[in-house]
């Protein structure tokens, strides 16, 4: 049996239908569930993640993996009131380094429904805060979760996985930036009140757009929306006048015909002195006459155009995912090396090596300054420092050996490695070469 049985058990949008995920959804009960999980037999550390797309339990156990997995499966079956025989076919189990790799992939959104989406990292951080609150994360999971955060950050820094909009609303923002260069000071008009249009308007405002005008068939609804965005409500009859001032128009009405026509914009462009104007037409049937695209500095994108941009961007993200997977592999190997050092013997060896390196370095500096010392003097000083190092190390080494088979040995080893900074990979590498 491995000294550190790291296991991950869960289900997600790929393996389980929403009916099953709903039963295990624990948004309001995560504190209670975490408290129950840590009390399960053999459980040493536990982390519980519940989102709309996945439920995962990452844990370190004293039990043999097959025993521990059976206990956690029974827990989930009881909690979700799902017969175990039915639940099991939706579950996946990862052990040891495969559990580590899976967590890194999830944190980096490589396992998300929308590749590269940022929300999952925030959800993992929230779940980790909960584990800290209930003190269910120990030396292994603390190290593993922090590493997962750094892996996700590295992937966002070194790849373009999170670049390129993959939702229609974000694609609209991306297109607007290409047209105007930046969105600071731009004015938006929202025509209609579709959810997708509202989202696009919110994203534009978040990216620096100055203000919002809302036009709607029902003025009451226009006022409601305008208040939400701190904007101005107008009637549908006032749209033509407003077009002289605004820069970006998002339209999503249920009208059966165009509500903005080519001839109207042709005239308005002269009054605008041909300043660029960008139409985002999310409506079906379309609200904006596509002929407007023929006018200089007038740009019309309908829902199909935006979907094409989204699809193109998805392909770009998939290419970036190849680089991200390589980074996950690299970081998984590094974590595996750290796990291997989290044993008593490697820690003692590293500790001895660290102090011996310091001893020899200081002796060399001293002997270079004290040129008058004979070889006999140098030998005596060297023997004396060797004895000092042995005496200094005696108590900590004895302590670690005595704790080797105790529950908290992970904690003591982790503290030792941190106190003496024993995780310097290059230093260990050099040591193993000698």
Short mmCIF file of C-alpha atoms in Angstrom, two decimals:
data_model
loop_
_atom_site.label_atom_id
_atom_site.label_comp_id
_atom_site.label_asym_id
_atom_site.label_seq_id
_atom_site.Cartn_x
_atom_site.Cartn_y
_atom_site.Cartn_z
CA UNK A 1 0.00 0.00 0.00
CA UNK A 2 1.26 3.48 -0.84
CA UNK A 3 2.01 5.63 2.22
CA UNK A 4 -0.02 8.45 0.68
CA UNK A 5 -3.12 7.07 -0.96
CA UNK A 6 -4.43 10.01 -2.95
CA UNK A 7 -7.78 9.26 -4.56
CA UNK A 8 -10.32 11.24 -6.53
CA UNK A 9 -13.87 10.02 -7.03
CA UNK A 10 -16.52 11.93 -8.92
CA UNK A 11 -18.84 12.43 -11.83
CA UNK A 12 -19.29 15.25 -14.32
CA UNK A 13 -21.30 16.46 -17.31
CA UNK A 14 -19.67 13.84 -19.54
CA UNK A 15 -20.34 10.83 -17.33
CA UNK A 16 -23.67 11.64 -15.67
CA UNK A 17 -26.96 13.16 -16.87
CA UNK A 18 -28.30 16.25 -15.16
CA UNK A 19 -30.90 14.17 -13.27
CA UNK A 20 -28.07 12.42 -11.40
CA UNK A 21 -25.96 15.57 -10.96
CA UNK A 22 -28.99 17.34 -9.47
CA UNK A 23 -29.36 14.67 -6.79
CA UNK A 24 -25.73 15.09 -5.76
CA UNK A 25 -25.69 18.87 -6.05
CA UNK A 26 -24.64 20.26 -2.70
CA UNK A 27 -24.50 24.04 -3.11
CA UNK A 28 -26.36 24.62 0.18
CA UNK A 29 -24.85 21.73 2.12
CA UNK A 30 -21.12 21.71 1.37
CA UNK A 31 -20.13 22.49 4.99
CA UNK A 32 -22.19 19.59 6.27
CA UNK A 33 -20.91 17.18 3.59
CA UNK A 34 -17.28 18.07 4.20
CA UNK A 35 -17.74 17.54 7.93
CA UNK A 36 -19.24 14.11 7.28
CA UNK A 37 -16.58 13.09 4.75
CA UNK A 38 -13.65 13.77 7.09
CA UNK A 39 -15.28 11.50 9.68
CA UNK A 40 -15.40 8.53 7.30
CA UNK A 41 -13.20 5.59 8.27
CA UNK A 42 -9.54 6.01 7.29
CA UNK A 43 -9.99 9.55 5.92
CA UNK A 44 -6.91 11.73 6.56
CA UNK A 45 -7.57 14.72 4.31
CA UNK A 46 -10.48 15.63 2.06
CA UNK A 47 -11.51 18.28 -0.47
CA UNK A 48 -15.06 18.49 -1.83
CA UNK A 49 -15.98 20.24 -5.09
CA UNK A 50 -19.60 20.69 -6.21
CA UNK A 51 -20.53 22.73 -9.30
CA UNK A 52 -23.38 22.47 -11.79
CA UNK A 53 -21.14 20.34 -14.02
CA UNK A 54 -19.26 18.16 -11.57
CA UNK A 55 -19.13 16.65 -8.10
CA UNK A 56 -15.68 15.47 -7.02
CA UNK A 57 -14.16 14.25 -3.78
CA UNK A 58 -10.37 14.36 -3.55
CA UNK A 59 -8.98 12.66 -0.49
CA UNK A 60 -5.98 11.12 1.24
CA UNK A 61 -6.71 7.92 3.11
CA UNK A 62 -5.02 5.39 5.37
CA UNK A 63 -7.19 2.66 3.89
CA UNK A 64 -6.35 0.51 0.90
CA UNK A 65 -7.67 2.27 -2.24
CA UNK A 66 -10.41 -0.29 -2.95
CA UNK A 67 -11.69 -0.04 0.63
CA UNK A 68 -11.60 3.76 0.65
CA UNK A 69 -13.37 4.03 -2.71
CA UNK A 70 -16.13 1.70 -1.54
CA UNK A 71 -16.70 3.83 1.59
CA UNK A 72 -16.94 7.08 -0.39
CA UNK A 73 -19.21 5.53 -3.03
CA UNK A 74 -21.58 4.38 -0.28
CA UNK A 75 -21.52 7.89 1.19
CA UNK A 76 -22.50 9.45 -2.15
CA UNK A 77 -25.17 6.82 -2.69
CA UNK A 78 -26.72 7.59 0.71
CA UNK A 79 -26.44 11.35 0.26
CA UNK A 80 -28.00 11.38 -3.21
CA UNK A 81 -30.49 8.65 -2.38
CA UNK A 82 -29.33 6.83 -5.49
CA UNK A 83 -28.92 3.03 -5.35
CA UNK A 84 -25.21 2.22 -5.52
CA UNK A 85 -25.77 -0.15 -8.42
CA UNK A 86 -27.24 2.75 -10.41
CA UNK A 87 -24.73 5.39 -9.27
CA UNK A 88 -21.55 3.41 -9.93
CA UNK A 89 -21.84 3.51 -13.72
CA UNK A 90 -21.63 7.34 -13.64
CA UNK A 91 -18.58 7.56 -11.38
CA UNK A 92 -14.91 7.80 -12.25
CA UNK A 93 -12.03 7.06 -9.91
CA UNK A 94 -8.46 8.29 -10.23
CA UNK A 95 -5.71 7.14 -7.93
CA UNK A 96 -2.37 8.62 -6.90
CA UNK A 97 -0.64 10.48 -9.73
CA UNK A 98 -3.66 10.17 -12.04
CA UNK A 99 -5.74 11.97 -9.39
CA UNK A 100 -3.10 14.72 -9.29
CA UNK A 101 -3.14 15.05 -13.07
CA UNK A 102 -6.95 15.15 -13.17
CA UNK A 103 -7.05 17.97 -10.61
CA UNK A 104 -4.50 19.98 -12.62
CA UNK A 105 -6.60 19.50 -15.78
CA UNK A 106 -9.81 20.55 -14.01
CA UNK A 107 -8.20 23.64 -12.42
CA UNK A 108 -6.82 24.64 -15.83
CA UNK A 109 -10.28 24.20 -17.42
CA UNK A 110 -8.99 21.49 -19.76
CA UNK A 111 -11.83 19.29 -18.49
CA UNK A 112 -14.51 21.99 -18.66
CA UNK A 113 -17.55 22.01 -20.92
CA UNK A 114 -16.23 25.32 -22.34
CA UNK A 115 -12.50 24.86 -22.83
CA UNK A 116 -10.53 27.66 -21.19
CA UNK A 117 -13.40 29.09 -19.12
CA UNK A 118 -12.15 30.80 -15.95
CA UNK A 119 -14.99 30.05 -13.49
CA UNK A 120 -13.81 26.59 -12.47
CA UNK A 121 -10.60 27.91 -10.91
CA UNK A 122 -12.63 30.26 -8.71
CA UNK A 123 -14.92 27.39 -7.73
CA UNK A 124 -11.92 25.24 -6.75
CA UNK A 125 -10.50 28.11 -4.68
CA UNK A 126 -13.85 28.48 -2.90
CA UNK A 127 -13.93 24.73 -2.17
CA UNK A 128 -10.36 24.89 -0.87
CA UNK A 129 -11.27 27.78 1.48
CA UNK A 130 -14.04 25.56 2.83
CA UNK A 131 -11.58 22.72 3.38
CA UNK A 132 -9.31 25.12 5.26
CA UNK A 133 -12.25 26.35 7.35
CA UNK A 134 -13.07 22.78 8.39
CA UNK A 135 -9.37 21.85 8.64
CA UNK A 136 -9.82 18.90 6.29
CA UNK A 137 -6.81 19.79 4.11
CA UNK A 138 -3.46 18.63 5.47
CA UNK A 139 0.09 18.70 4.11
CA UNK A 140 -0.67 16.64 1.00
CA UNK A 141 -3.83 18.43 -0.14
CA UNK A 142 -2.52 21.86 0.86
CA UNK A 143 0.49 21.31 -1.36
CA UNK A 144 -1.59 19.75 -4.14
CA UNK A 145 -4.23 22.51 -4.25
CA UNK A 146 -1.64 25.29 -4.24
CA UNK A 147 0.18 23.48 -7.02
CA UNK A 148 -3.09 23.23 -8.98
CA UNK A 149 -3.52 27.00 -8.70
CA UNK A 150 0.03 27.62 -9.94
CA UNK A 151 -0.43 25.15 -12.84
CA UNK A 152 -3.60 26.99 -13.92
CA UNK A 153 -1.77 30.31 -13.70
CA UNK A 154 1.17 28.98 -15.70
CA UNK A 155 -1.17 27.73 -18.44
CA UNK A 156 -2.95 31.08 -18.63
CA UNK A 157 0.42 32.85 -18.84
CA UNK A 158 2.18 30.54 -21.30
CA UNK A 159 -0.73 29.62 -23.61
CA UNK A 160 -3.69 31.36 -25.22
CA UNK A 161 -6.17 28.81 -23.88
CA UNK A 162 -8.33 31.52 -22.32
CA UNK A 163 -8.01 33.88 -25.27
CA UNK A 164 -10.50 34.05 -28.13
CA UNK A 165 -14.16 34.43 -27.15
CA UNK A 166 -16.23 31.24 -27.20
CA UNK A 167 -19.62 32.72 -26.34
CA UNK A 168 -21.72 34.92 -28.61
CA UNK A 169 -21.76 37.76 -26.07
CA UNK A 170 -17.96 37.75 -25.64
CA UNK A 171 -17.50 37.38 -29.40
CA UNK A 172 -19.47 40.61 -29.79
CA UNK A 173 -17.04 42.37 -27.44
CA UNK A 174 -14.08 40.94 -29.34
CA UNK A 175 -15.48 42.19 -32.65
CA UNK A 176 -16.19 45.64 -31.20
CA UNK A 177 -12.58 45.92 -30.00
CA UNK A 178 -11.33 45.03 -33.48
CA UNK A 179 -13.51 47.75 -35.04
CA UNK A 180 -12.86 50.55 -32.53
CA UNK A 181 -9.43 49.59 -31.17
CA UNK A 182 -10.75 50.10 -27.64
CA UNK A 183 -14.15 50.54 -26.03
CA UNK A 184 -13.39 53.38 -23.65
CA UNK A 185 -15.99 56.13 -24.05
CA UNK A 186 -18.13 54.22 -26.58
CA UNK A 187 -21.92 54.52 -26.26
CA UNK A 188 -24.17 51.50 -26.58
CA UNK A 189 -27.82 51.16 -27.58
CA UNK A 190 -29.70 48.04 -26.61
CA UNK A 191 -32.84 47.40 -28.68
CA UNK A 192 -35.07 44.70 -27.21
CA UNK A 193 -34.40 42.77 -24.03
CA UNK A 194 -33.08 39.33 -24.89
CA UNK A 195 -30.84 37.63 -22.35
CA UNK A 196 -27.94 37.27 -24.81
CA UNK A 197 -28.17 40.96 -25.73
CA UNK A 198 -28.13 41.96 -22.06
CA UNK A 199 -25.04 39.83 -21.52
CA UNK A 200 -23.28 41.42 -24.49
CA UNK A 201 -24.18 44.90 -23.18
CA UNK A 202 -22.83 44.01 -19.73
CA UNK A 203 -19.56 42.72 -21.22
CA UNK A 204 -19.18 45.88 -23.31
CA UNK A 205 -19.70 48.08 -20.26
CA UNK A 206 -17.24 45.96 -18.28
CA UNK A 207 -14.70 46.54 -21.03
CA UNK A 208 -14.87 50.32 -20.84
CA UNK A 209 -17.97 51.35 -22.82
CA UNK A 210 -19.27 54.67 -21.51
CA UNK A 211 -23.03 54.49 -21.31
CA UNK A 212 -26.14 52.61 -22.38
CA UNK A 213 -29.42 53.59 -24.00
CA UNK A 214 -32.27 51.05 -23.88
CA UNK A 215 -35.12 51.00 -26.39
CA UNK A 216 -37.92 48.51 -26.02
CA UNK A 217 -41.42 47.97 -27.32
CA UNK A 218 -42.61 48.20 -23.71
CA UNK A 219 -41.24 51.40 -22.16
CA UNK A 220 -41.65 49.98 -18.65
CA UNK A 221 -39.25 47.15 -19.48
CA UNK A 222 -36.82 49.65 -21.08
CA UNK A 223 -36.83 51.73 -17.88
CA UNK A 224 -36.24 48.61 -15.77
CA UNK A 225 -33.25 47.58 -17.86
CA UNK A 226 -31.85 51.11 -18.07
CA UNK A 227 -31.94 51.40 -14.27
CA UNK A 228 -30.06 48.13 -13.93
CA UNK A 229 -27.26 49.39 -16.20
CA UNK A 230 -27.46 53.00 -14.97
CA UNK A 231 -28.49 53.99 -18.50
CA UNK A 232 -31.25 55.89 -20.26
CA UNK A 233 -34.59 54.51 -21.52
CA UNK A 234 -36.10 55.68 -24.81
CA UNK A 235 -39.10 54.68 -26.92
CA UNK A 236 -38.78 52.76 -30.21
CA UNK A 237 -39.72 55.95 -32.06
CA UNK A 238 -36.60 57.68 -30.71
CA UNK A 239 -34.16 55.10 -32.09
CA UNK A 240 -33.30 57.03 -35.28
CA UNK A 241 -32.22 60.12 -33.35
CA UNK A 242 -30.20 58.00 -30.91
CA UNK A 243 -28.34 56.34 -33.81
CA UNK A 244 -26.60 59.67 -34.46
CA UNK A 245 -24.89 59.45 -31.08
CA UNK A 246 -24.26 55.80 -30.22
CA UNK A 247 -21.38 53.64 -31.49
CA UNK A 248 -22.56 50.07 -30.83
CA UNK A 249 -26.11 48.77 -31.31
CA UNK A 250 -27.21 45.39 -29.96
CA UNK A 251 -30.60 44.35 -31.26
CA UNK A 252 -32.70 41.37 -30.17
CA UNK A 253 -36.35 42.19 -30.70
CA UNK A 254 -39.06 39.75 -31.76
CA UNK A 255 -40.06 41.95 -34.71
CA UNK A 256 -40.94 40.01 -37.90
CA UNK A 257 -39.14 42.56 -40.13
CA UNK A 258 -36.14 44.90 -40.17
CA UNK A 259 -36.40 47.76 -37.69
CA UNK A 260 -33.23 49.52 -38.90
CA UNK A 261 -33.00 50.05 -42.67
CA UNK A 262 -30.25 50.79 -45.15
CA UNK A 263 -31.67 54.18 -46.20
CA UNK A 264 -31.95 55.33 -42.58
CA UNK A 265 -28.31 54.56 -41.82
CA UNK A 266 -27.11 56.02 -45.13
CA UNK A 267 -28.59 59.34 -44.08
CA UNK A 268 -27.44 59.06 -40.47
CA UNK A 269 -23.82 58.29 -41.46
CA UNK A 270 -23.55 61.74 -43.06
CA UNK A 271 -24.81 63.31 -39.83
CA UNK A 272 -22.34 61.18 -37.87
CA UNK A 273 -19.57 62.45 -40.16
CA UNK A 274 -18.98 58.79 -41.00
CA UNK A 275 -17.81 57.81 -37.53
CA UNK A 276 -17.79 53.97 -37.30
CA UNK A 277 -20.97 52.29 -36.14
CA UNK A 278 -21.25 48.60 -35.17
CA UNK A 279 -24.50 46.62 -35.25
CA UNK A 280 -24.80 43.32 -33.38
CA UNK A 281 -27.98 41.65 -34.62
CA UNK A 282 -28.87 38.73 -32.36
CA UNK A 283 -32.51 38.62 -33.46
CA UNK A 284 -34.08 35.90 -35.61
CA UNK A 285 -35.70 37.11 -37.85
CA UNK A 286 -33.01 39.78 -38.18
CA UNK A 287 -33.64 43.35 -36.99
CA UNK A 288 -30.87 45.03 -39.02
CA UNK A 289 -30.84 45.30 -42.81
CA UNK A 290 -27.60 43.47 -43.88
CA UNK A 291 -27.21 45.91 -46.81
CA UNK A 292 -25.97 48.41 -44.21
CA UNK A 293 -22.64 46.53 -44.39
CA UNK A 294 -22.10 48.13 -47.80
CA UNK A 295 -21.82 51.59 -46.23
CA UNK A 296 -18.34 52.79 -45.29
CA UNK A 297 -17.60 52.49 -41.57
CA UNK A 298 -20.86 50.60 -40.89
CA UNK A 299 -20.49 47.02 -39.67
CA UNK A 300 -23.31 44.50 -39.20
CA UNK A 301 -22.80 41.11 -37.57
CA UNK A 302 -25.75 38.76 -37.23
CA UNK A 303 -26.05 35.66 -35.03
CA UNK A 304 -24.51 33.37 -37.69
CA UNK A 305 -21.50 35.68 -38.07
CA UNK A 306 -20.94 35.64 -34.34
CA UNK A 307 -21.39 31.85 -34.17
CA UNK A 308 -18.75 31.51 -36.91
CA UNK A 309 -16.36 33.62 -34.84
CA UNK A 310 -17.14 31.46 -31.80
CA UNK A 311 -16.47 28.24 -33.73
CA UNK A 312 -13.22 29.58 -35.15
CA UNK A 313 -12.14 30.56 -31.66
CA UNK A 314 -13.02 27.12 -30.29
CA UNK A 315 -10.60 25.59 -32.79
CA UNK A 316 -7.90 28.05 -31.71
CA UNK A 317 -8.42 27.08 -28.07
CA UNK A 318 -8.19 23.39 -28.94
CA UNK A 319 -4.78 24.02 -30.50
CA UNK A 320 -3.67 25.83 -27.35
CA UNK A 321 -4.95 22.90 -25.27
CA UNK A 322 -2.13 20.76 -26.69
CA UNK A 323 0.44 23.09 -25.09
CA UNK A 324 -1.59 23.18 -21.88
CA UNK A 325 -1.69 19.36 -21.67
CA UNK A 326 2.11 19.29 -21.98
CA UNK A 327 2.39 21.73 -19.05
CA UNK A 328 0.03 19.54 -16.99
CA UNK A 329 2.26 16.51 -17.72
CA UNK A 330 5.38 18.43 -16.66
CA UNK A 331 3.83 19.67 -13.43
CA UNK A 332 2.40 16.24 -12.62
CA UNK A 333 5.89 14.74 -12.87
CA UNK A 334 7.25 17.46 -10.57
CA UNK A 335 4.53 16.78 -8.02
CA UNK A 336 5.22 13.07 -8.19
CA UNK A 337 8.88 13.79 -7.37
CA UNK A 338 7.78 15.83 -4.35
CA UNK A 339 5.52 12.99 -3.18
CA UNK A 340 8.43 10.58 -3.44
CA UNK A 341 10.52 12.83 -1.19
CA UNK A 342 7.75 12.88 1.41
CA UNK A 343 9.13 9.81 3.12
CA UNK A 344 11.39 9.64 6.16
CA UNK A 345 14.53 8.28 4.50
CA UNK A 346 14.68 10.73 1.54
CA UNK A 347 14.02 13.60 3.93
CA UNK A 348 16.84 12.54 6.27
CA UNK A 349 19.21 12.14 3.31
CA UNK A 350 18.27 15.57 1.98
CA UNK A 351 18.70 17.10 5.44
CA UNK A 352 22.18 15.59 5.84
CA UNK A 353 23.14 16.72 2.36
CA UNK A 354 21.95 20.28 3.01
CA UNK A 355 24.00 20.65 6.19
CA UNK A 356 27.05 18.90 4.75
CA UNK A 357 26.99 21.28 1.77
CA UNK A 358 26.90 24.27 4.13
CA UNK A 359 29.70 22.81 6.26
CA UNK A 360 32.05 22.27 3.35
CA UNK A 361 31.31 25.69 1.86
CA UNK A 362 32.03 27.49 5.13
CA UNK A 363 35.17 25.46 5.76
CA UNK A 364 36.48 26.35 2.34
CA UNK A 365 35.87 30.07 2.96
CA UNK A 366 37.53 29.90 6.36
CA UNK A 367 40.61 28.01 5.14
CA UNK A 368 41.05 30.49 2.30
CA UNK A 369 41.20 33.34 4.81
CA UNK A 370 43.42 31.54 7.34
CA UNK A 371 46.39 30.68 5.14
CA UNK A 372 48.67 30.04 8.11
CA UNK A 373 46.73 26.90 9.14
CA UNK A 374 48.63 23.64 8.71
CA UNK A 375 47.07 20.60 7.08
CA UNK A 376 46.86 19.04 10.50
CA UNK A 377 44.95 22.07 11.85
CA UNK A 378 42.56 21.96 8.91
CA UNK A 379 41.88 18.27 9.47
CA UNK A 380 41.15 18.87 13.14
CA UNK A 381 38.73 21.69 12.36
CA UNK A 382 37.03 19.59 9.71
CA UNK A 383 36.56 16.69 12.15
CA UNK A 384 35.18 19.09 14.74
CA UNK A 385 32.58 20.53 12.31
CA UNK A 386 31.56 17.02 11.23
CA UNK A 387 30.90 16.16 14.85
CA UNK A 388 28.88 19.35 15.32
CA UNK A 389 26.68 18.55 12.33
CA UNK A 390 26.06 15.02 13.60
CA UNK A 391 25.04 16.33 17.02
CA UNK A 392 22.80 19.01 15.51
CA UNK A 393 21.04 16.41 13.35
CA UNK A 394 20.75 13.73 15.97
CA UNK A 395 17.55 14.95 17.64
CA UNK A 396 15.58 15.84 14.48
CA UNK A 397 16.53 12.55 12.78
CA UNK A 398 15.61 10.53 15.87
CA UNK A 399 12.31 12.41 16.05
CA UNK A 400 11.44 11.68 12.41
CA UNK A 401 12.31 7.99 12.75
CA UNK A 402 10.14 7.68 15.85
CA UNK A 403 7.21 9.28 14.03
CA UNK A 404 7.62 7.21 10.85
CA UNK A 405 4.55 5.06 11.39
CA UNK A 406 2.41 7.68 13.11
CA UNK A 407 -0.63 9.45 11.63
CA UNK A 408 0.98 12.88 11.54
CA UNK A 409 4.23 11.85 9.84
CA UNK A 410 3.15 13.73 6.65
CA UNK A 411 2.82 16.90 8.68
CA UNK A 412 6.23 16.51 10.38
CA UNK A 413 8.00 15.72 7.11
CA UNK A 414 6.38 18.67 5.36
CA UNK A 415 7.37 21.03 8.17
CA UNK A 416 10.94 19.67 8.14
CA UNK A 417 11.24 20.14 4.40
CA UNK A 418 9.88 23.68 4.62
CA UNK A 419 12.07 24.67 7.60
CA UNK A 420 15.24 23.53 5.87
CA UNK A 421 14.09 24.39 2.33
CA UNK A 422 14.72 20.84 1.11
CA UNK A 423 12.57 21.03 -2.00
CA UNK A 424 15.07 22.75 -4.18
CA UNK A 425 14.93 20.48 -7.21
CA UNK A 426 18.30 21.51 -8.62
CA UNK A 427 19.99 20.88 -5.32
CA UNK A 428 18.50 17.39 -5.10
CA UNK A 429 19.41 16.73 -8.69
CA UNK A 430 23.02 17.64 -8.05
CA UNK A 431 22.98 15.50 -4.95
CA UNK A 432 21.73 12.42 -6.75
CA UNK A 433 24.45 12.86 -9.36
CA UNK A 434 27.16 12.58 -6.69
#
